[in-house]
Short mmCIF file of C-alpha atoms in Angstrom, two decimals:
data_model
loop_
_atom_site.label_atom_id
_atom_site.label_comp_id
_atom_site.label_asym_id
_atom_site.label_seq_id
_atom_site.Cartn_x
_atom_site.Cartn_y
_atom_site.Cartn_z
CA UNK A 1346 21.73 11.89 18.71
CA UNK A 1347 21.85 12.75 15.04
CA UNK A 1348 18.41 13.55 13.52
CA UNK A 1349 19.16 11.27 10.56
CA UNK A 1350 19.81 8.41 12.99
CA UNK A 1351 16.47 8.99 14.71
CA UNK A 1352 14.70 9.09 11.33
CA UNK A 1353 16.33 5.77 10.41
CA UNK A 1354 14.99 4.32 13.66
CA UNK A 1355 11.50 5.78 13.27
CA UNK A 1356 11.32 4.63 9.65
CA UNK A 1357 10.30 1.17 10.85
CA UNK A 1358 6.73 0.55 11.97
CA UNK A 1359 7.57 -2.11 14.56
CA UNK A 1360 10.21 0.10 16.14
CA UNK A 1361 7.65 2.89 16.37
CA UNK A 1362 5.24 0.47 18.06
CA UNK A 1363 7.93 -0.60 20.54
CA UNK A 1364 8.66 3.03 21.45
CA UNK A 1365 4.93 3.62 21.89
CA UNK A 1366 4.67 0.66 24.29
CA UNK A 1367 7.71 1.72 26.30
CA UNK A 1368 6.46 5.31 26.57
CA UNK A 1369 3.42 3.84 28.33
CA UNK A 1370 5.39 1.63 30.68
CA UNK A 1371 8.62 -0.35 30.92
CA UNK A 1372 8.20 -3.76 29.25
CA UNK A 1373 9.81 -7.21 29.04
CA UNK A 1374 10.74 -8.72 25.68
CA UNK A 1375 7.93 -11.29 26.00
CA UNK A 1376 5.36 -8.55 26.62
CA UNK A 1377 6.48 -6.55 23.59
CA UNK A 1378 6.55 -9.65 21.44
CA UNK A 1379 3.03 -10.58 22.60
CA UNK A 1380 1.56 -7.14 22.11
CA UNK A 1381 3.02 -6.66 18.65
CA UNK A 1382 2.53 -10.24 17.47
CA UNK A 1383 6.16 -10.30 16.34
CA UNK A 1384 8.66 -13.03 17.22
CA UNK A 1385 11.03 -12.36 20.15
CA UNK A 1386 14.08 -12.64 17.89
CA UNK A 1387 13.01 -9.70 15.76
CA UNK A 1388 12.00 -7.75 18.87
CA UNK A 1389 15.42 -8.30 20.44
CA UNK A 1390 17.17 -7.04 17.32
CA UNK A 1391 15.00 -3.89 17.27
CA UNK A 1392 15.60 -3.38 21.00
CA UNK A 1393 19.36 -3.63 20.66
CA UNK A 1394 19.30 -1.09 17.83
CA UNK A 1395 17.25 1.28 20.00
CA UNK A 1396 19.58 0.67 22.94
CA UNK A 1397 22.70 1.36 20.87
CA UNK A 1398 21.17 4.66 19.78
CA UNK A 1399 20.66 5.55 23.45
CA UNK A 1400 16.92 5.84 23.04
CA UNK A 1401 16.11 3.05 25.49
CA UNK A 1402 17.91 1.30 28.33
CA UNK A 1403 17.38 -1.96 30.12
CA UNK A 1404 17.20 -2.82 33.80
CA UNK A 1405 16.76 -6.06 35.71
CA UNK A 1406 13.90 -6.59 38.16
CA UNK A 1407 13.85 -8.64 41.39
CA UNK A 1408 13.16 -11.85 39.45
CA UNK A 1409 16.18 -11.05 37.30
CA UNK A 1410 14.03 -10.39 34.27
CA UNK A 1411 15.26 -7.72 31.87
CA UNK A 1412 12.87 -4.89 31.12
CA UNK A 1413 13.28 -1.90 28.86
CA UNK A 1414 12.34 1.72 29.24
CA UNK A 1415 12.84 4.97 27.37
CA UNK A 1416 16.12 6.57 28.40
CA UNK A 1417 16.14 9.69 26.31
CA UNK A 1418 14.13 12.85 25.97
CA UNK A 1419 14.25 14.21 22.46
CA UNK A 1420 12.18 16.31 20.15
CA UNK A 1421 12.45 16.01 16.38
CA UNK A 1422 11.10 18.56 13.96
CA UNK A 1423 11.07 18.06 10.22
CA UNK A 1424 9.60 20.50 7.79
CA UNK A 1425 9.24 19.89 4.09
CA UNK A 1426 8.08 22.76 1.96
CA UNK A 1427 8.66 23.96 -1.61
CA UNK A 1428 11.61 26.10 -0.48
CA UNK A 1429 13.00 24.33 2.50
CA UNK A 1430 13.70 20.98 4.02
CA UNK A 1431 14.92 21.18 7.58
CA UNK A 1432 15.28 18.68 10.33
CA UNK A 1433 16.26 19.50 13.88
CA UNK A 1434 16.68 17.27 16.87
CA UNK A 1435 16.60 18.81 20.29
CA UNK A 1436 18.00 16.99 23.26
CA UNK A 1437 15.87 17.79 26.27
CA UNK A 1438 18.67 17.50 28.76
CA UNK A 1439 17.85 17.59 32.38
CA UNK A 1440 19.18 15.73 35.32
CA UNK A 1441 16.19 13.72 36.49
CA UNK A 1442 17.77 12.40 39.66
CA UNK A 1443 18.86 15.88 40.70
CA UNK A 1444 15.42 17.37 40.03
CA UNK A 1445 13.68 14.70 42.06
CA UNK A 1446 16.03 15.26 44.96
CA UNK A 1447 15.64 19.01 44.95
CA UNK A 1448 11.90 18.54 44.88
CA UNK A 1449 12.06 16.20 47.87
CA UNK A 1450 14.15 18.68 49.86
CA UNK A 1451 11.94 21.66 49.01
CA UNK A 1452 8.76 19.90 49.93
CA UNK A 1453 9.75 17.34 52.52
CA UNK A 1454 6.82 15.47 51.03
CA UNK A 1455 3.27 16.63 51.64
CA UNK A 1456 2.54 15.88 55.31
CA UNK A 1457 -1.07 14.73 55.46
CA UNK A 1458 -3.23 12.64 53.17
CA UNK A 1459 -5.34 15.71 52.35
CA UNK A 1460 -2.28 17.71 51.39
CA UNK A 1461 -1.08 14.85 49.20
CA UNK A 1462 -4.40 14.70 47.37
CA UNK A 1463 -4.46 18.42 46.80
CA UNK A 1464 -0.85 18.38 45.60
CA UNK A 1465 -1.54 15.57 43.14
CA UNK A 1466 -4.55 17.36 41.64
CA UNK A 1467 -2.51 20.54 41.27
CA UNK A 1468 0.23 18.69 39.43
CA UNK A 1469 -2.34 17.10 37.17
CA UNK A 1470 -3.85 20.54 36.44
CA UNK A 1471 -0.40 21.83 35.52
CA UNK A 1472 0.16 18.89 33.15
CA UNK A 1473 -3.08 19.80 31.40
CA UNK A 1474 -1.95 23.42 31.04
CA UNK A 1475 1.36 22.30 29.55
CA UNK A 1476 -0.43 20.19 26.95
CA UNK A 1477 -2.53 23.19 25.92
CA UNK A 1478 0.58 25.39 25.64
CA UNK A 1479 2.31 22.77 23.52
CA UNK A 1480 -0.65 22.75 21.18
CA UNK A 1481 -0.61 26.55 20.95
CA UNK A 1482 3.07 26.64 20.10
CA UNK A 1483 2.57 23.99 17.43
CA UNK A 1484 -0.16 26.14 15.87
CA UNK A 1485 2.11 29.18 15.91
CA UNK A 1486 4.86 27.26 14.15
CA UNK A 1487 2.40 26.08 11.57
CA UNK A 1488 1.45 29.70 10.82
CA UNK A 1489 5.10 30.73 10.63
CA UNK A 1490 5.85 27.99 8.13
CA UNK A 1491 2.89 29.08 5.99
CA UNK A 1492 4.05 32.69 6.12
CA UNK A 1493 7.58 31.65 5.25
CA UNK A 1494 6.48 29.85 2.08
CA UNK A 1495 4.23 32.73 1.10
CA UNK A 1496 7.08 35.20 1.60
CA UNK A 1497 9.42 33.06 -0.50
CA UNK A 1498 6.84 33.16 -3.31
CA UNK A 1499 6.85 36.94 -3.15
CA UNK A 1500 10.65 37.01 -3.04
CA UNK A 1501 10.82 34.96 -6.23
CA UNK A 1502 8.61 37.48 -8.00
CA UNK A 1503 10.69 40.28 -6.62
CA UNK A 1504 13.96 38.67 -7.72
CA UNK A 1505 12.68 38.64 -11.29
CA UNK A 1506 12.25 42.41 -11.08
CA UNK A 1507 15.75 43.17 -9.90
CA UNK A 1508 18.01 40.50 -11.37
CA UNK A 1509 19.73 41.37 -14.65
CA UNK A 1510 20.47 37.80 -15.73
CA UNK A 1511 19.62 34.19 -14.77
CA UNK A 1512 22.80 33.79 -12.69
CA UNK A 1513 21.83 36.76 -10.53
CA UNK A 1514 18.39 35.18 -10.09
CA UNK A 1515 19.92 31.96 -8.87
CA UNK A 1516 22.42 33.70 -6.59
CA UNK A 1517 19.78 35.85 -4.90
CA UNK A 1518 17.52 32.82 -4.43
CA UNK A 1519 20.35 30.81 -2.86
CA UNK A 1520 21.34 33.64 -0.53
CA UNK A 1521 17.75 34.24 0.55
CA UNK A 1522 17.69 30.73 1.95
CA UNK A 1523 21.11 30.83 3.57
CA UNK A 1524 24.28 32.81 3.65
CA UNK A 1525 27.00 30.94 1.77
CA UNK A 1526 30.62 31.04 0.66
CA UNK A 1527 31.38 31.53 -3.03
CA UNK A 1528 32.63 27.92 -3.12
CA UNK A 1529 29.27 26.59 -1.87
CA UNK A 1530 27.46 28.77 -4.41
CA UNK A 1531 29.69 27.39 -7.21
CA UNK A 1532 28.88 23.87 -6.10
CA UNK A 1533 25.11 24.40 -5.68
CA UNK A 1534 24.69 26.27 -8.96
CA UNK A 1535 27.36 24.28 -10.80
CA UNK A 1536 28.90 27.43 -12.22
CA UNK A 1537 32.52 28.46 -12.64
CA UNK A 1538 33.98 30.57 -9.78
CA UNK A 1539 34.73 33.44 -12.15
CA UNK A 1540 31.05 33.70 -13.14
CA UNK A 1541 29.90 33.48 -9.52
CA UNK A 1542 32.39 36.10 -8.39
CA UNK A 1543 31.69 38.66 -11.11
CA UNK A 1544 27.94 38.40 -10.48
CA UNK A 1545 28.41 38.68 -6.71
CA UNK A 1546 30.49 41.83 -7.25
CA UNK A 1547 27.78 43.33 -9.45
CA UNK A 1548 25.07 42.53 -6.92
CA UNK A 1549 27.20 43.95 -4.10
CA UNK A 1550 27.73 47.19 -6.01
CA UNK A 1551 23.98 47.58 -6.46
CA UNK A 1552 23.46 47.09 -2.72
CA UNK A 1553 21.81 43.66 -2.75
CA UNK A 1554 24.48 41.43 -1.24
CA UNK A 1555 27.36 41.85 1.16
CA UNK A 1556 29.78 39.55 2.91
CA UNK A 1557 30.91 38.92 6.44
CA UNK A 1558 34.00 37.08 7.58
CA UNK A 1559 33.41 34.05 9.81
CA UNK A 1560 36.17 31.61 10.73
CA UNK A 1561 38.34 33.44 8.19
CA UNK A 1562 35.87 32.61 5.42
CA UNK A 1563 33.92 35.04 3.32
CA UNK A 1564 30.17 34.42 3.71
CA UNK A 1565 27.85 36.13 1.27
CA UNK A 1566 24.35 37.18 2.29
CA UNK A 1567 21.53 39.50 1.31
CA UNK A 1568 22.24 43.03 2.63
CA UNK A 1569 20.81 43.52 6.11
CA UNK A 1570 21.11 47.28 6.27
CA UNK A 1571 19.88 47.83 2.74
CA UNK A 1572 16.39 49.00 3.74
CA UNK A 1573 17.60 51.75 6.06
CA UNK A 1574 20.27 52.99 3.63
CA UNK A 1575 17.86 53.61 0.80
CA UNK B 371 -0.68 12.70 4.88
CA UNK B 372 -0.36 10.28 7.76
CA UNK B 373 2.66 10.96 10.04
CA UNK B 374 3.57 7.24 9.92
CA UNK B 375 3.68 7.41 6.13
CA UNK B 376 6.03 10.41 6.24
CA UNK B 377 8.26 8.62 8.75
CA UNK B 378 8.40 5.59 6.43
CA UNK B 379 9.50 7.91 3.62
CA UNK B 380 12.06 9.78 5.71
CA UNK B 381 13.47 6.52 7.07
CA UNK B 382 15.57 6.15 3.92
CA UNK B 383 18.74 8.20 3.52
CA UNK B 384 18.54 8.51 -0.27
CA UNK B 385 14.95 9.71 -0.10
CA UNK B 386 16.02 12.34 2.43
CA UNK B 387 18.79 13.45 0.05
CA UNK B 388 16.33 13.69 -2.83
CA UNK B 389 13.97 15.87 -0.76
CA UNK B 390 16.93 18.04 0.21
CA UNK B 391 17.89 18.53 -3.46
CA UNK B 392 14.32 19.33 -4.52
CA UNK B 393 13.88 21.83 -1.69
CA UNK B 394 16.80 23.71 -3.24
CA UNK B 395 15.50 23.61 -6.78
CA UNK B 396 13.40 21.45 -9.13
CA UNK B 397 15.54 18.66 -10.61
CA UNK B 398 15.60 16.13 -13.45
CA UNK B 399 16.13 12.43 -12.76
CA UNK B 400 19.59 12.57 -14.33
CA UNK B 401 20.61 15.46 -12.05
CA UNK B 402 19.44 13.68 -8.92
CA UNK B 403 21.13 10.47 -9.99
CA UNK B 404 24.39 12.36 -10.68
CA UNK B 405 24.36 14.31 -7.43
CA UNK B 406 23.59 11.28 -5.27
CA UNK B 407 25.77 8.83 -7.18
CA UNK B 408 22.81 6.43 -7.29
CA UNK B 409 21.56 4.73 -10.47
CA UNK B 410 18.55 6.29 -12.23
CA UNK B 411 16.45 3.16 -11.73
CA UNK B 412 16.64 3.43 -7.94
CA UNK B 413 16.05 7.19 -8.14
CA UNK B 414 12.93 6.69 -10.25
CA UNK B 415 11.51 4.22 -7.75
CA UNK B 416 12.14 6.63 -4.85
CA UNK B 417 10.59 9.47 -6.85
CA UNK B 418 7.45 7.53 -7.66
CA UNK B 419 7.06 6.65 -3.97
CA UNK B 420 7.41 10.33 -3.05
CA UNK B 421 4.99 11.30 -5.79
CA UNK B 422 2.38 8.77 -4.66
CA UNK B 423 2.59 10.19 -1.17
CA UNK B 424 1.88 13.64 -2.61
CA UNK B 425 5.17 15.04 -1.34
CA UNK B 426 6.53 15.87 -4.80
CA UNK B 427 5.06 16.41 -8.25
CA UNK B 428 6.51 16.40 -11.74
CA UNK B 429 6.24 18.84 -14.58
CA UNK B 430 7.59 18.89 -18.13
CA UNK B 431 9.83 21.69 -19.42
CA UNK B 432 10.04 23.16 -22.94
CA UNK B 433 12.42 20.40 -24.05
CA UNK B 434 9.86 17.86 -22.80
CA UNK B 435 12.13 16.79 -19.96
CA UNK B 436 10.42 15.78 -16.73
CA UNK B 437 11.50 17.59 -13.61
CA UNK B 438 10.37 17.18 -10.04
CA UNK B 439 9.62 19.66 -7.29
CA UNK B 440 8.22 19.61 -3.78
CA UNK B 441 4.44 19.84 -3.89
CA UNK B 442 3.56 19.77 -0.24
CA UNK B 443 4.10 21.90 2.81
CA UNK B 444 4.17 19.84 5.97
CA UNK B 445 5.62 19.97 9.43
CA UNK B 446 6.30 16.82 11.43
CA UNK B 447 6.96 16.81 15.15
CA UNK B 448 7.98 13.72 17.04
CA UNK B 449 8.79 13.67 20.70
CA UNK B 450 10.13 10.68 22.56
CA UNK B 451 10.42 10.98 26.31
CA UNK B 452 10.17 8.61 29.27
CA UNK B 453 6.42 9.28 29.59
CA UNK B 454 5.31 10.10 26.12
CA UNK B 455 5.75 9.33 22.48
CA UNK B 456 3.85 11.63 20.21
CA UNK B 457 3.98 12.35 16.54
CA UNK B 458 2.02 15.05 14.81
CA UNK B 459 1.94 16.08 11.20
CA UNK B 460 0.64 19.48 10.29
CA UNK B 461 -0.46 20.27 6.79
CA UNK B 462 0.43 23.84 6.01
CA UNK B 463 -2.45 24.45 3.68
CA UNK B 464 -2.56 27.63 1.74
CA UNK B 465 -3.56 28.40 -1.76
CA UNK B 466 -0.32 29.56 -3.35
CA UNK B 467 -1.82 30.71 -6.62
CA UNK B 468 -4.47 32.75 -4.82
CA UNK B 469 -1.92 34.37 -2.52
CA UNK B 470 0.31 35.37 -5.41
CA UNK B 471 -2.59 36.91 -7.25
CA UNK B 472 -3.82 38.89 -4.28
CA UNK B 473 -0.28 40.14 -3.79
CA UNK B 474 -0.08 41.23 -7.42
CA UNK B 475 -3.37 43.11 -7.16
CA UNK B 476 -2.48 44.83 -3.89
CA UNK B 477 0.87 46.02 -5.15
CA UNK B 478 0.48 46.31 -8.88
CA UNK B 479 4.16 45.42 -8.79
CA UNK B 480 6.72 47.95 -7.55
CA UNK B 481 6.89 50.65 -10.19
CA UNK B 482 10.52 51.73 -10.37
CA UNK B 483 13.78 49.86 -10.13
CA UNK B 484 14.54 51.59 -6.83
CA UNK B 485 11.20 50.58 -5.37
CA UNK B 486 11.80 46.99 -6.49
CA UNK B 487 15.18 46.90 -4.78
CA UNK B 488 13.79 48.30 -1.58
CA UNK B 489 10.88 45.87 -1.65
CA UNK B 490 13.16 42.89 -2.15
CA UNK B 491 15.40 43.88 0.76
CA UNK B 492 12.36 44.32 2.99
CA UNK B 493 11.09 40.85 2.11
CA UNK B 494 14.50 39.40 2.83
CA UNK B 495 14.55 41.17 6.21
CA UNK B 496 11.15 39.67 7.01
CA UNK B 497 12.39 36.18 6.09
CA UNK B 498 15.24 36.64 8.54
CA UNK B 499 12.80 37.67 11.28
CA UNK B 500 10.66 34.60 10.62
CA UNK B 501 13.68 32.32 10.98
CA UNK B 502 14.49 33.89 14.34
CA UNK B 503 10.89 33.46 15.53
CA UNK B 504 10.89 29.83 14.46
CA UNK B 505 14.04 29.28 16.49
CA UNK B 506 12.48 30.97 19.53
CA UNK B 507 9.36 28.82 19.33
CA UNK B 508 11.49 25.70 19.04
CA UNK B 509 13.33 26.70 22.22
CA UNK B 510 10.02 27.26 24.02
CA UNK B 511 8.79 23.85 22.97
CA UNK B 512 12.01 22.31 24.20
CA UNK B 513 11.49 23.89 27.62
CA UNK B 514 7.87 22.72 27.76
CA UNK B 515 8.89 19.15 27.02
CA UNK B 516 11.52 19.29 29.78
CA UNK B 517 8.97 20.67 32.23
CA UNK B 518 6.46 18.02 31.21
CA UNK B 519 8.87 15.19 32.00
CA UNK B 520 9.87 16.79 35.27
CA UNK B 521 6.22 17.20 36.25
CA UNK B 522 5.51 13.57 35.41
CA UNK B 523 8.35 12.56 37.72
CA UNK B 524 6.72 14.52 40.53
CA UNK B 525 3.32 13.06 39.71
CA UNK B 526 4.72 9.54 40.04
CA UNK B 527 6.01 10.35 43.51
CA UNK B 528 2.69 11.92 44.38
CA UNK B 529 0.72 8.91 43.14
CA UNK B 530 2.63 6.71 45.54
CA UNK B 531 1.40 8.91 48.40
CA UNK B 532 -2.28 8.72 47.51
CA UNK B 533 -2.84 5.33 45.88
CA UNK B 534 -4.01 2.53 48.19
CA UNK B 535 -2.94 -0.35 45.97
CA UNK B 536 -0.92 -1.04 42.81
CA UNK B 537 -4.01 -0.98 40.57
CA UNK B 538 -4.85 2.54 41.73
CA UNK B 539 -1.26 3.54 40.97
CA UNK B 540 -1.53 2.23 37.43
CA UNK B 541 -4.95 3.79 36.86
CA UNK B 542 -3.88 7.23 38.03
CA UNK B 543 -0.74 7.04 35.91
CA UNK B 544 -2.73 6.07 32.81
CA UNK B 545 -5.28 8.84 33.36
CA UNK B 546 -2.59 11.46 33.91
CA UNK B 547 -1.39 10.83 30.39
CA UNK B 548 -4.80 10.69 28.77
CA UNK B 549 -8.45 10.39 29.56
CA UNK B 550 -9.67 6.89 28.71
CA UNK B 551 -12.66 4.59 28.69
CA UNK B 552 -12.75 1.70 31.15
CA UNK B 553 -12.32 -0.67 28.19
CA UNK B 554 -9.08 1.03 27.12
CA UNK B 555 -7.84 0.92 30.71
CA UNK B 556 -8.62 -2.82 30.88
CA UNK B 557 -6.68 -3.36 27.69
CA UNK B 558 -3.70 -1.21 28.63
CA UNK B 559 -3.38 -2.61 32.13
CA UNK B 560 -4.52 -6.10 31.17
CA UNK B 561 -6.87 -6.29 34.12
CA UNK B 562 -10.40 -7.63 34.43
CA UNK B 563 -13.18 -5.02 33.97
CA UNK B 564 -14.52 -5.74 37.47
CA UNK B 565 -11.16 -4.81 39.03
CA UNK B 566 -10.83 -1.68 36.90
CA UNK B 567 -14.38 -0.57 37.71
CA UNK B 568 -14.23 -1.10 41.45
CA UNK B 569 -10.94 0.81 41.65
CA UNK B 570 -12.27 3.64 39.49
CA UNK B 571 -15.31 3.92 41.79
CA UNK B 572 -13.07 4.09 44.84
CA UNK B 573 -10.88 6.78 43.27
CA UNK B 574 -13.96 8.74 42.20
CA UNK B 575 -15.37 8.63 45.73
CA UNK B 576 -12.13 10.06 47.08
CA UNK B 577 -12.26 12.90 44.53
CA UNK B 578 -9.38 11.88 42.28
CA UNK B 579 -11.14 10.82 39.12
CA UNK B 580 -14.37 11.65 37.34
CA UNK B 581 -15.93 10.85 34.00
CA UNK B 582 -17.44 12.76 31.13
CA UNK B 583 -19.65 11.43 28.37
CA UNK B 584 -18.35 11.88 24.83
CA UNK B 585 -19.96 10.22 21.81
CA UNK B 586 -22.10 8.29 24.31
CA UNK B 587 -18.98 6.80 25.88
CA UNK B 588 -17.80 7.21 29.43
CA UNK B 589 -14.33 8.77 29.50
CA UNK B 590 -12.46 8.72 32.80
CA UNK B 591 -10.02 11.49 33.71
CA UNK B 592 -8.29 13.07 36.67
CA UNK B 593 -10.66 15.51 38.43
CA UNK B 594 -10.35 18.98 37.01
CA UNK B 595 -12.22 20.82 39.69
CA UNK B 596 -10.55 18.97 42.51
CA UNK B 597 -8.18 21.77 43.55
CA UNK B 598 -10.90 24.37 43.98
CA UNK B 599 -13.22 22.02 45.87
CA UNK B 600 -10.72 21.14 48.55
#
């Protein structure tokens, strides 16, 4: 799934509530409609949108009633900061049926009631540990993002020391965020290719930028080996 | 900021494009309107929504033209999986002005042109390292989410082994995801308090669940000490 698509979906409060309900348990349309206090027609239209996106799927129970459950396993990260806006969607792919089978074979099922109890409590303990780890990782990412912004602040000060004109300033700032082709730089800075190129050449001569060839295109970036060479 | 509020904001494609532009550089209304091919009236209404949410702010340049830039530093994480739907918004608080000052004092600014160049390249190297770390953490979080879902699958199988009736099944499943008061369990499972309570008592007697008191409320959870006691 495309992250933009997921953001479009999550941009609606009722759709978020539906996902919340389904993450708790599979539900029928009437249940969802009752819980949310929203007419079944609107619920059905939200559900079909979610289904088309592959986020949920529907099954039919013994009484031939349709119920819906979450079919996907995704993780979306968006960060908005003064120097960056990124969104990334990770598909947590794993073959659930296969995993369950392999587990069944490995274990042959716990034999006695006591073993079953013990096994269940162990699993539950492990779930708790995972939640703690997730929280720790989130904290680490928070710190990284703070450090990133702080570092960009310092870089901006530093650029002012080394750039000889405003175009060089802009070029160094762009390349700090991402390597780029001259064409992309022209577009982003809205400057003529000749100006971009002559400034890039100057910066390259002074050891600040260099290029690499990828897919037969010239990508400019801040020098990686610059520190060691000095 | 509330994560739901940010999702409402990000649910619109043009607002996402505006944030993208401003993360690159501060912009005037006319610039944004030109780049997006959207009339200034619509842009202004998006901008005022973003400003109200505290995501952007506006300043006035020497020619008294208003320009906008990103004012906040936030990180949003949403995960949707068969057993969980979570969203978390982290505010990356840090006092930018203070940090810049302390940096200036520490360093007194690099003295020579050569020192400046070297300093800039070092900062850029550090930025690159941070990006790699961020990517590594994202991969770790992806693996944790996969393991979490897999573990929940196993837990569901395990619950079937130990539960004596469907209500016990539901209760154990609910408590695996989160500790909860009896009232919340009644609401989530739509069962009468007397049924919930008698089943909780039974599960507690068999060593599966226990309660703790928080804010003078009884919170039920899966036994933590169960594994060691067996």
